[in-house]
Tab-separated table of C-alpha atoms in Angstrom:
chain	number	residue	atom	x	y	z
A	1	ASP	CA	147.860	8.343	-41.408
A	2	THR	CA	146.569	9.306	-37.961
A	3	GLU	CA	147.889	12.835	-37.767
A	4	VAL	CA	146.728	16.404	-38.039
A	5	THR	CA	149.431	18.531	-39.644
A	6	GLN	CA	149.589	22.264	-39.046
A	7	THR	CA	151.763	24.773	-40.870
A	8	PRO	CA	153.613	26.901	-40.137
A	9	LYS	CA	154.776	25.893	-36.664
A	10	HIS	CA	155.722	29.467	-35.809
A	11	LEU	CA	154.534	32.746	-37.316
A	12	VAL	CA	155.403	36.346	-36.536
A	13	MET	CA	153.233	38.949	-38.226
A	14	GLY	CA	152.673	42.659	-38.060
A	15	MET	CA	149.308	44.179	-37.314
A	16	THR	CA	148.808	45.175	-40.958
A	17	ASN	CA	149.815	41.829	-42.441
A	18	LYS	CA	147.614	39.152	-43.954
A	19	LYS	CA	148.622	35.566	-43.273
A	20	SER	CA	147.042	32.117	-43.258
A	21	LEU	CA	147.335	29.096	-41.007
A	22	LYS	CA	146.884	25.688	-42.616
A	23	CYS	CA	145.670	22.375	-41.253
A	24	GLU	CA	145.485	19.001	-43.021
A	25	GLN	CA	144.220	15.556	-42.040
A	26	HIS	CA	143.787	12.310	-43.990
A	27	MET	CA	141.823	10.270	-41.461
A	28	GLY	CA	138.518	10.727	-43.251
A	29	HIS	CA	137.224	12.905	-40.425
A	30	ARG	CA	134.398	15.175	-41.536
A	31	ALA	CA	134.509	17.627	-38.624
A	32	MET	CA	137.373	20.067	-38.162
A	33	TYR	CA	137.992	22.670	-35.508
A	34	TRP	CA	140.070	25.709	-34.669
A	35	TYR	CA	141.014	26.350	-31.052
A	36	LYS	CA	142.961	29.244	-29.540
A	37	GLN	CA	145.177	28.706	-26.496
A	38	LYS	CA	146.769	31.479	-24.478
A	39	ALA	CA	149.716	30.696	-22.234
A	40	LYS	CA	148.849	28.527	-19.208
A	41	LYS	CA	145.159	28.458	-20.179
A	42	PRO	CA	143.044	25.649	-21.642
A	43	PRO	CA	142.210	25.631	-25.359
A	44	GLU	CA	139.139	27.658	-26.326
A	45	LEU	CA	136.959	26.712	-29.267
A	46	MET	CA	136.809	29.225	-32.139
A	47	PHE	CA	135.193	27.522	-35.149
A	48	VAL	CA	133.683	24.187	-36.115
A	49	TYR	CA	133.279	22.834	-39.641
A	50	SER	CA	131.061	19.838	-40.263
A	51	TYR	CA	131.071	18.315	-43.754
A	52	GLU	CA	132.942	21.374	-45.039
A	53	LYS	CA	130.288	23.788	-43.775
A	54	LEU	CA	130.788	26.227	-40.925
A	55	SER	CA	128.533	25.062	-38.105
A	56	ILE	CA	129.821	26.985	-35.090
A	57	ASN	CA	131.455	30.387	-34.762
A	58	GLU	CA	132.093	31.156	-31.101
A	59	SER	CA	131.687	34.920	-31.585
A	60	VAL	CA	135.169	35.215	-33.023
A	61	PRO	CA	136.171	38.683	-34.372
A	62	SER	CA	136.017	39.022	-38.146
A	63	ARG	CA	139.784	39.523	-38.371
A	64	PHE	CA	139.844	35.704	-38.139
A	65	SER	CA	138.314	34.103	-41.236
A	66	PRO	CA	138.090	30.313	-41.483
A	67	GLU	CA	137.872	28.345	-44.710
A	68	CYS	CA	137.389	24.658	-45.449
A	69	PRO	CA	138.272	24.067	-49.138
A	70	ASN	CA	137.739	20.293	-48.929
A	71	SER	CA	137.281	17.512	-46.406
A	72	SER	CA	141.022	17.288	-45.667
A	73	LEU	CA	141.979	20.942	-45.393
A	74	LEU	CA	141.182	23.748	-42.995
A	75	ASN	CA	142.576	27.259	-43.210
A	76	LEU	CA	142.467	30.230	-40.873
A	77	HIS	CA	143.001	33.558	-42.612
A	78	LEU	CA	144.362	36.341	-40.446
A	79	HIS	CA	144.116	40.066	-41.132
A	80	ALA	CA	144.689	43.161	-39.004
A	81	LEU	CA	145.389	41.204	-35.854
A	82	GLN	CA	146.178	42.748	-32.501
A	83	PRO	CA	149.047	41.850	-30.145
A	84	GLU	CA	146.526	40.216	-27.790
A	85	ASP	CA	145.772	37.700	-30.550
A	86	SER	CA	149.198	36.191	-29.976
A	87	ALA	CA	148.565	32.584	-28.939
A	88	LEU	CA	148.890	28.942	-29.917
A	89	TYR	CA	146.318	28.095	-32.587
A	90	LEU	CA	145.309	24.459	-32.600
A	91	CYS	CA	143.507	22.529	-35.297
A	92	ALA	CA	141.633	19.310	-34.545
A	93	SER	CA	139.493	16.823	-36.412
A	94	SER	CA	136.930	14.189	-35.466
A	95	ARG	CA	134.000	12.219	-36.711
A	96	PRO	CA	131.023	14.580	-36.579
A	97	GLU	CA	128.403	12.122	-35.436
A	98	ARG	CA	126.359	12.916	-32.363
A	99	THR	CA	128.115	10.624	-29.980
A	100	GLY	CA	130.350	10.849	-26.985
A	101	GLN	CA	131.926	7.568	-27.930
A	102	GLY	CA	135.109	6.967	-29.792
A	103	ARG	CA	138.573	8.385	-29.553
A	104	GLY	CA	137.226	11.857	-29.956
A	105	TYR	CA	139.442	14.555	-31.341
A	106	THR	CA	142.886	14.384	-32.925
A	107	PHE	CA	144.839	17.600	-32.487
A	108	GLY	CA	147.723	19.060	-34.393
A	109	SER	CA	150.762	20.506	-32.622
A	110	GLY	CA	149.596	24.019	-33.305
A	111	THR	CA	150.916	27.238	-34.795
A	112	ARG	CA	152.582	29.595	-32.350
A	113	LEU	CA	151.487	33.057	-33.515
A	114	THR	CA	153.102	36.283	-32.396
A	115	VAL	CA	151.576	39.604	-33.469
A	116	VAL	CA	153.939	42.556	-33.284
B	1	ASP	CA	127.266	21.512	-19.874
B	2	ALA	CA	128.117	19.513	-16.779
B	3	LYS	CA	131.239	20.859	-15.105
B	4	THR	CA	134.341	19.031	-13.911
B	5	THR	CA	136.629	19.935	-11.023
B	6	GLN	CA	140.288	18.918	-10.931
B	7	PRO	CA	143.205	19.861	-8.679
B	8	ASN	CA	145.387	22.538	-10.233
B	9	SER	CA	148.584	20.541	-9.814
B	10	MET	CA	149.975	17.216	-8.629
B	11	GLU	CA	153.424	15.709	-8.232
B	12	SER	CA	154.543	12.162	-8.609
B	13	ASN	CA	157.797	10.260	-8.438
B	14	GLU	CA	159.061	8.521	-11.517
B	15	GLU	CA	158.044	4.846	-11.848
B	16	GLU	CA	155.318	5.190	-9.230
B	17	PRO	CA	151.560	5.067	-9.904
B	18	VAL	CA	149.657	8.329	-10.261
B	19	HIS	CA	145.990	8.817	-9.482
B	20	LEU	CA	144.491	11.950	-11.036
B	21	PRO	CA	141.024	12.747	-9.626
B	22	CYS	CA	138.100	14.443	-11.300
B	23	ASN	CA	134.793	15.429	-9.733
B	24	HIS	CA	131.687	15.748	-11.880
B	25	SER	CA	128.780	15.792	-9.462
B	26	THR	CA	126.276	17.127	-12.044
B	27	ILE	CA	127.060	14.456	-14.656
B	28	SER	CA	124.052	13.239	-16.626
B	29	GLY	CA	123.324	9.670	-17.614
B	30	THR	CA	124.358	10.307	-21.205
B	31	ASP	CA	127.698	11.981	-20.454
B	32	TYR	CA	130.858	10.101	-21.385
B	33	ILE	CA	133.967	10.869	-19.332
B	34	HIS	CA	136.952	11.698	-21.522
B	35	TRP	CA	140.554	12.366	-20.562
B	36	TYR	CA	143.013	14.246	-22.704
B	37	ARG	CA	146.526	15.372	-21.912
B	38	GLN	CA	148.688	18.122	-23.307
B	39	LEU	CA	152.439	17.738	-23.238
B	40	PRO	CA	154.581	20.871	-23.384
B	41	SER	CA	154.547	22.511	-26.810
B	42	GLN	CA	152.060	19.948	-28.170
B	43	GLY	CA	148.356	19.818	-28.920
B	44	PRO	CA	146.101	17.832	-26.595
B	45	GLU	CA	146.013	14.083	-27.130
B	46	TYR	CA	143.319	11.564	-26.317
B	47	VAL	CA	144.071	9.328	-23.337
B	48	ILE	CA	140.964	7.321	-22.483
B	49	HIS	CA	137.196	7.533	-22.137
B	50	GLY	CA	134.379	5.631	-20.441
B	51	LEU	CA	130.714	5.701	-19.532
B	52	THR	CA	130.079	3.503	-16.487
B	53	SER	CA	132.593	0.677	-16.321
B	54	ASN	CA	136.286	0.939	-15.588
B	55	VAL	CA	138.422	1.047	-18.721
B	56	ASN	CA	142.003	0.087	-19.489
B	57	ASN	CA	144.205	0.831	-22.461
B	58	ARG	CA	147.919	0.919	-23.158
B	59	MET	CA	148.266	4.455	-21.804
B	60	ALA	CA	146.174	4.430	-18.643
B	61	SER	CA	143.213	3.130	-16.680
B	62	LEU	CA	140.007	4.967	-15.907
B	63	ALA	CA	138.185	4.190	-12.685
B	64	ILE	CA	134.614	5.496	-12.528
B	65	ALA	CA	132.757	5.744	-9.230
B	66	GLU	CA	129.572	3.749	-8.941
B	67	ASP	CA	127.454	6.923	-8.761
B	68	ARG	CA	129.540	8.398	-11.648
B	69	LYS	CA	130.056	11.630	-9.736
B	70	SER	CA	133.793	11.217	-9.799
B	71	SER	CA	136.473	9.409	-11.757
B	72	THR	CA	140.194	8.776	-11.494
B	73	LEU	CA	142.765	8.519	-14.231
B	74	ILE	CA	145.478	6.065	-13.261
B	75	LEU	CA	148.947	6.060	-14.765
B	76	HIS	CA	150.445	2.805	-13.566
B	77	ARG	CA	154.123	3.808	-13.724
B	78	ALA	CA	154.750	7.474	-14.291
B	79	THR	CA	157.642	8.441	-16.516
B	80	LEU	CA	159.166	11.855	-17.115
B	81	ARG	CA	157.353	11.888	-20.468
B	82	ASP	CA	154.006	11.792	-18.636
B	83	ALA	CA	154.539	15.329	-17.312
B	84	ALA	CA	151.643	17.219	-18.865
B	85	VAL	CA	148.339	18.978	-18.209
B	86	TYR	CA	145.586	16.378	-17.860
B	87	TYR	CA	142.039	17.400	-18.759
B	88	CYS	CA	138.883	15.590	-17.620
B	89	ILE	CA	135.998	16.403	-19.995
B	90	LEU	CA	132.357	15.330	-20.199
B	91	ARG	CA	130.757	14.735	-23.610
B	92	ASP	CA	127.049	14.072	-24.042
B	93	VAL	CA	126.375	11.025	-26.191
B	94	GLY	CA	123.178	12.542	-27.551
B	95	SER	CA	124.382	15.875	-28.788
B	96	ALA	CA	126.991	17.383	-31.002
B	97	ARG	CA	128.400	19.430	-28.172
B	98	GLN	CA	131.980	20.252	-28.760
B	99	LEU	CA	134.997	19.368	-26.673
B	100	THR	CA	135.150	22.009	-23.940
B	101	PHE	CA	138.271	22.101	-21.801
B	102	GLY	CA	138.358	22.958	-18.112
B	103	SER	CA	141.489	24.124	-16.356
B	104	GLY	CA	143.032	20.650	-15.961
B	105	THR	CA	145.718	19.272	-13.629
B	106	GLN	CA	149.392	20.007	-14.198
B	107	LEU	CA	151.257	16.781	-13.431
B	108	THR	CA	154.925	17.084	-12.494
B	109	VAL	CA	156.958	13.875	-12.469
B	110	LEU	CA	160.048	13.950	-10.286
B	111	PRO	CA	163.106	11.855	-11.195
């Protein structure tokens, strides 16, 4: 299994809703990532988990709350979002070792989030 | 992090070779050159990477200049399915720096 699976593929939520994005991989990767991508822009890193521990938070607002329950799963909990948070949210995984070698990251297809 | 510069857009005819350039004049000796591409409505996917020597795989070839200040991704026969944004990214072998995307090149393949 060489895939990263993200659910749901599309999500529409109101500004008072609470929702969660899910990401799963079975490649034995021990680093997992959340990226945010606005239309016609490159992906921007949000969070990094290494061995199930949060290692990087790129100054993301607290209305985004990541969680890594085990080595295969990554969640992004959403609460009180704003319309400007509408974007494609991408999950990725990789080996966490300090190397530039290897195939690097495997990305999921993303969750298209619309906040109304 | 060392920065890369790519053209915003390029066009190619179907079944012809495509050469996508990337400049990285401040590259360090420990930076690997990675290429990813993002097809419409998909996440980015790994294409190829290299350090100093030219590299080939089933998707593409990577030609690295002798001074490593530039590189070129070569698609040998472009197909309509190769239309995507192509990102050239530097990753330091000695650090845990994350994958940081630049603006990339939008490749359009004409039938």
